[in-house]
mmCIF file of C-alpha atoms in Angstrom:
data_model
loop_
_atom_site.group_PDB
_atom_site.id
_atom_site.type_symbol
_atom_site.label_atom_id
_atom_site.label_comp_id
_atom_site.label_asym_id
_atom_site.label_seq_id
_atom_site.Cartn_x
_atom_site.Cartn_y
_atom_site.Cartn_z
ATOM 1 C CA MET A 1085 -16.508 4.660 7.731
ATOM 2 C CA SER A 1086 -17.426 7.967 6.181
ATOM 3 C CA SER A 1087 -17.532 8.351 2.425
ATOM 4 C CA GLY A 1088 -14.807 11.004 2.531
ATOM 5 C CA LEU A 1089 -11.161 10.222 1.934
ATOM 6 C CA LEU A 1090 -9.183 8.859 4.834
ATOM 7 C CA LEU A 1091 -5.833 10.535 4.504
ATOM 8 C CA HIS A 1092 -2.511 9.662 6.039
ATOM 9 C CA PRO A 1093 -1.685 12.299 8.690
ATOM 10 C CA THR A 1094 0.948 14.194 6.710
ATOM 11 C CA ASN A 1095 0.212 17.789 7.745
ATOM 12 C CA GLY A 1096 1.199 18.895 4.259
ATOM 13 C CA LYS A 1097 4.509 17.022 4.385
ATOM 14 C CA PRO A 1098 5.553 14.006 2.314
ATOM 15 C CA TYR A 1099 4.199 10.659 3.402
ATOM 16 C CA THR A 1100 6.278 8.855 6.017
ATOM 17 C CA PRO A 1101 5.944 5.424 7.579
ATOM 18 C CA PHE A 1102 4.595 5.000 11.075
ATOM 19 C CA PRO A 1103 7.264 3.906 13.566
ATOM 20 C CA SER A 1104 7.444 0.182 14.251
ATOM 21 C CA PRO A 1105 10.168 -1.539 16.260
ATOM 22 C CA ASP A 1106 9.454 -4.766 14.359
ATOM 23 C CA HIS A 1107 10.140 -3.488 10.841
ATOM 24 C CA HIS A 1108 13.232 -2.093 9.157
ATOM 25 C CA VAL A 1109 11.876 0.481 6.691
ATOM 26 C CA THR A 1110 14.326 1.974 4.212
ATOM 27 C CA LYS A 1111 14.193 4.717 1.592
ATOM 28 C CA ALA A 1112 14.791 4.068 -2.085
ATOM 29 C CA ARG A 1113 14.258 5.717 -5.440
ATOM 30 C CA TYR A 1114 13.492 3.643 -8.521
ATOM 31 C CA ILE A 1115 13.833 5.044 -12.021
ATOM 32 C CA THR A 1116 10.874 4.317 -14.288
ATOM 33 C CA SER A 1117 9.377 5.671 -17.486
ATOM 34 C CA ASN A 1118 5.915 4.746 -16.136
ATOM 35 C CA ASP A 1119 5.824 7.810 -13.887
ATOM 36 C CA PRO A 1120 5.925 11.455 -14.993
ATOM 37 C CA ARG A 1121 8.561 12.147 -12.322
ATOM 38 C CA GLY A 1122 10.870 9.645 -14.010
ATOM 39 C CA TYR A 1123 11.248 7.779 -10.723
ATOM 40 C CA ILE A 1124 9.256 6.586 -7.736
ATOM 41 C CA PRO A 1125 10.583 7.587 -4.290
ATOM 42 C CA VAL A 1126 9.526 4.986 -1.745
ATOM 43 C CA TYR A 1127 9.710 3.758 1.774
ATOM 44 C CA GLU A 1128 10.003 -0.015 1.617
ATOM 45 C CA TYR A 1129 10.414 -3.120 3.717
ATOM 46 C CA PRO A 1130 10.284 -6.856 3.027
ATOM 47 C CA LEU A 1131 7.382 -9.042 4.088
ATOM 48 C CA ASN A 1132 6.997 -12.732 3.263
ATOM 49 C CA GLY A 1133 9.351 -12.454 0.301
ATOM 50 C CA GLN A 1134 7.601 -9.378 -1.124
ATOM 51 C CA TRP A 1135 8.319 -5.664 -0.959
ATOM 52 C CA ILE A 1136 5.820 -3.421 0.803
ATOM 53 C CA MET A 1137 6.141 0.089 -0.631
ATOM 54 C CA LEU A 1138 4.751 3.552 0.069
ATOM 55 C CA ASP A 1139 5.331 6.361 -2.427
ATOM 56 C CA MET A 1140 6.687 9.111 -0.211
ATOM 57 C CA ASP A 1141 5.366 11.903 -2.457
ATOM 58 C CA ASP A 1142 1.717 10.989 -2.928
ATOM 59 C CA GLY A 1143 1.034 8.078 -0.571
ATOM 60 C CA TYR A 1144 0.279 5.501 -3.236
ATOM 61 C CA ILE A 1145 0.844 1.969 -1.977
ATOM 62 C CA LEU A 1146 2.051 -1.003 -4.001
ATOM 63 C CA TRP A 1147 -0.976 -3.231 -3.526
ATOM 64 C CA THR A 1148 0.705 -6.077 -5.406
ATOM 65 C CA GLY A 1149 3.248 -6.416 -2.577
ATOM 66 C CA ILE A 1150 0.548 -6.681 0.094
ATOM 67 C CA TRP A 1151 -1.544 -9.066 -1.989
ATOM 68 C CA LYS A 1152 1.367 -11.396 -2.717
ATOM 69 C CA ALA A 1153 2.590 -11.220 0.922
ATOM 70 C CA LEU A 1154 -0.795 -12.710 1.806
ATOM 71 C CA GLY A 1155 0.059 -15.672 -0.436
ATOM 72 C CA ASN A 1156 -2.228 -14.650 -3.289
ATOM 73 C CA SER A 1157 -1.533 -14.650 -6.994
ATOM 74 C CA LYS A 1158 -0.740 -11.400 -8.763
ATOM 75 C CA ALA A 1159 -3.371 -12.333 -11.361
ATOM 76 C CA ASP A 1160 -6.086 -12.269 -8.673
ATOM 77 C CA ILE A 1161 -5.712 -8.493 -8.355
ATOM 78 C CA VAL A 1162 -7.600 -8.256 -11.641
ATOM 79 C CA LYS A 1163 -10.593 -9.944 -9.955
ATOM 80 C CA ILE A 1164 -10.648 -7.288 -7.219
ATOM 81 C CA ILE A 1165 -10.482 -4.486 -9.761
ATOM 82 C CA ASP A 1166 -13.133 -6.079 -11.979
ATOM 83 C CA SER A 1167 -15.462 -6.387 -8.982
ATOM 84 C CA GLN A 1168 -15.038 -2.658 -8.245
ATOM 85 C CA PRO A 1169 -14.808 -0.854 -11.602
ATOM 86 C CA ASP A 1170 -14.818 2.571 -9.920
ATOM 87 C CA LEU A 1171 -11.283 1.777 -8.679
ATOM 88 C CA ALA A 1172 -9.743 1.435 -12.139
ATOM 89 C CA SER A 1173 -9.395 5.167 -12.791
ATOM 90 C CA GLN A 1174 -7.546 5.688 -9.495
ATOM 91 C CA LEU A 1175 -4.953 2.951 -9.955
ATOM 92 C CA ARG A 1176 -1.466 3.093 -11.402
ATOM 93 C CA ARG A 1177 -0.043 0.081 -13.107
ATOM 94 C CA VAL A 1178 3.705 -0.112 -13.404
ATOM 95 C CA ARG A 1179 4.871 -2.568 -16.037
ATOM 96 C CA GLY A 1180 8.410 -3.090 -17.207
ATOM 97 C CA GLY A 1181 11.544 -1.701 -15.667
ATOM 98 C CA TYR A 1182 12.667 -2.594 -12.169
ATOM 99 C CA LEU A 1183 10.832 -5.723 -10.981
ATOM 100 C CA LYS A 1184 10.384 -4.486 -7.386
ATOM 101 C CA ILE A 1185 8.090 -1.621 -8.394
ATOM 102 C CA GLN A 1186 6.011 -3.499 -10.965
ATOM 103 C CA GLY A 1187 2.380 -4.037 -10.165
ATOM 104 C CA THR A 1188 -0.723 -2.192 -9.091
ATOM 105 C CA TRP A 1189 -0.347 0.969 -7.028
ATOM 106 C CA MET A 1190 -3.336 2.589 -5.346
ATOM 107 C CA PRO A 1191 -4.091 5.650 -3.231
ATOM 108 C CA TYR A 1192 -3.528 5.348 0.505
ATOM 109 C CA ASP A 1193 -7.211 5.422 1.486
ATOM 110 C CA ILE A 1194 -8.193 2.720 -1.000
ATOM 111 C CA ALA A 1195 -5.295 0.486 0.048
ATOM 112 C CA LEU A 1196 -6.325 0.905 3.685
ATOM 113 C CA ARG A 1197 -9.947 -0.044 2.949
ATOM 114 C CA LEU A 1198 -8.883 -3.132 1.007
ATOM 115 C CA ALA A 1199 -6.332 -4.116 3.646
ATOM 116 C CA ARG A 1200 -9.054 -3.972 6.292
ATOM 117 C CA ARG A 1201 -11.074 -6.453 4.259
ATOM 118 C CA VAL A 1202 -8.424 -8.945 3.211
ATOM 119 C CA ALA A 1203 -5.123 -8.454 5.066
ATOM 120 C CA TRP A 1204 -6.121 -9.274 8.639
ATOM 121 C CA PRO A 1205 -3.555 -12.117 8.890
ATOM 122 C CA ILE A 1206 -0.674 -9.678 8.261
ATOM 123 C CA ARG A 1207 -2.215 -6.610 9.932
ATOM 124 C CA TYR A 1208 0.672 -6.075 12.351
ATOM 125 C CA ASP A 1209 3.127 -6.201 9.477
ATOM 126 C CA LEU A 1210 1.269 -3.285 7.876
ATOM 127 C CA VAL A 1211 1.807 -0.973 10.863
ATOM 128 C CA PRO A 1212 4.500 1.057 9.026
ATOM 129 C CA LEU A 1213 1.887 1.886 6.369
ATOM 130 C CA PHE A 1214 -1.265 2.383 8.390
ATOM 131 C CA GLY A 1215 -0.233 2.796 12.028
ATOM 132 C CA TYR A 1216 -1.219 0.819 15.106
ATOM 133 C CA VAL A 1217 -4.692 2.356 15.324
ATOM 134 C CA HIS A 1218 -5.768 0.958 11.962
ATOM 135 C CA CYS A 1219 -3.986 -2.379 12.351
ATOM 136 C CA SER A 1220 -5.074 -3.402 15.844
ATOM 137 C CA HIS A 1221 -8.882 -3.200 15.759
ATOM 138 C CA PRO A 1222 -11.000 -6.271 15.118
ATOM 139 C CA LEU A 1223 -11.980 -6.641 11.481
ATOM 140 C CA ALA A 1224 -15.670 -6.296 12.354
ATOM 141 C CA GLN A 1225 -15.096 -2.669 13.378
ATOM 142 C CA PHE A 1226 -13.998 -1.858 9.851
ATOM 143 C CA SER A 1227 -17.076 -3.101 8.011
ATOM 144 C CA GLU A 1228 -18.539 -0.605 5.620
#
């Protein structure tokens, strides 16, 4: 993978989910004081008892939802961040307010790179976020 950012193909438009006949993606808007907009507009869908969310304005992804859908503990996200300190400045942490949006949010390209490393078991359930191209290749093809 190149060192440049891998951006969602938005063509200057807001982020949108990739079509998937297997997932029912809905729109929502959650009020929060943790965001300068005063709310977070998302596309969302349930997966393994968690909410997978994409911020439709800037493409940030709720990593906590993916991580917990894999069966991991929310506390383990700290280990990932500690192992890659350069990530910390690019993350958003939403605490308090509506439970669904609480957790660690990260830019699209970072979430995609991490998903390639750890989310192989649920790759097809991430198609609305990353598309079929990124979710159907063998993990070995995504090594950096």
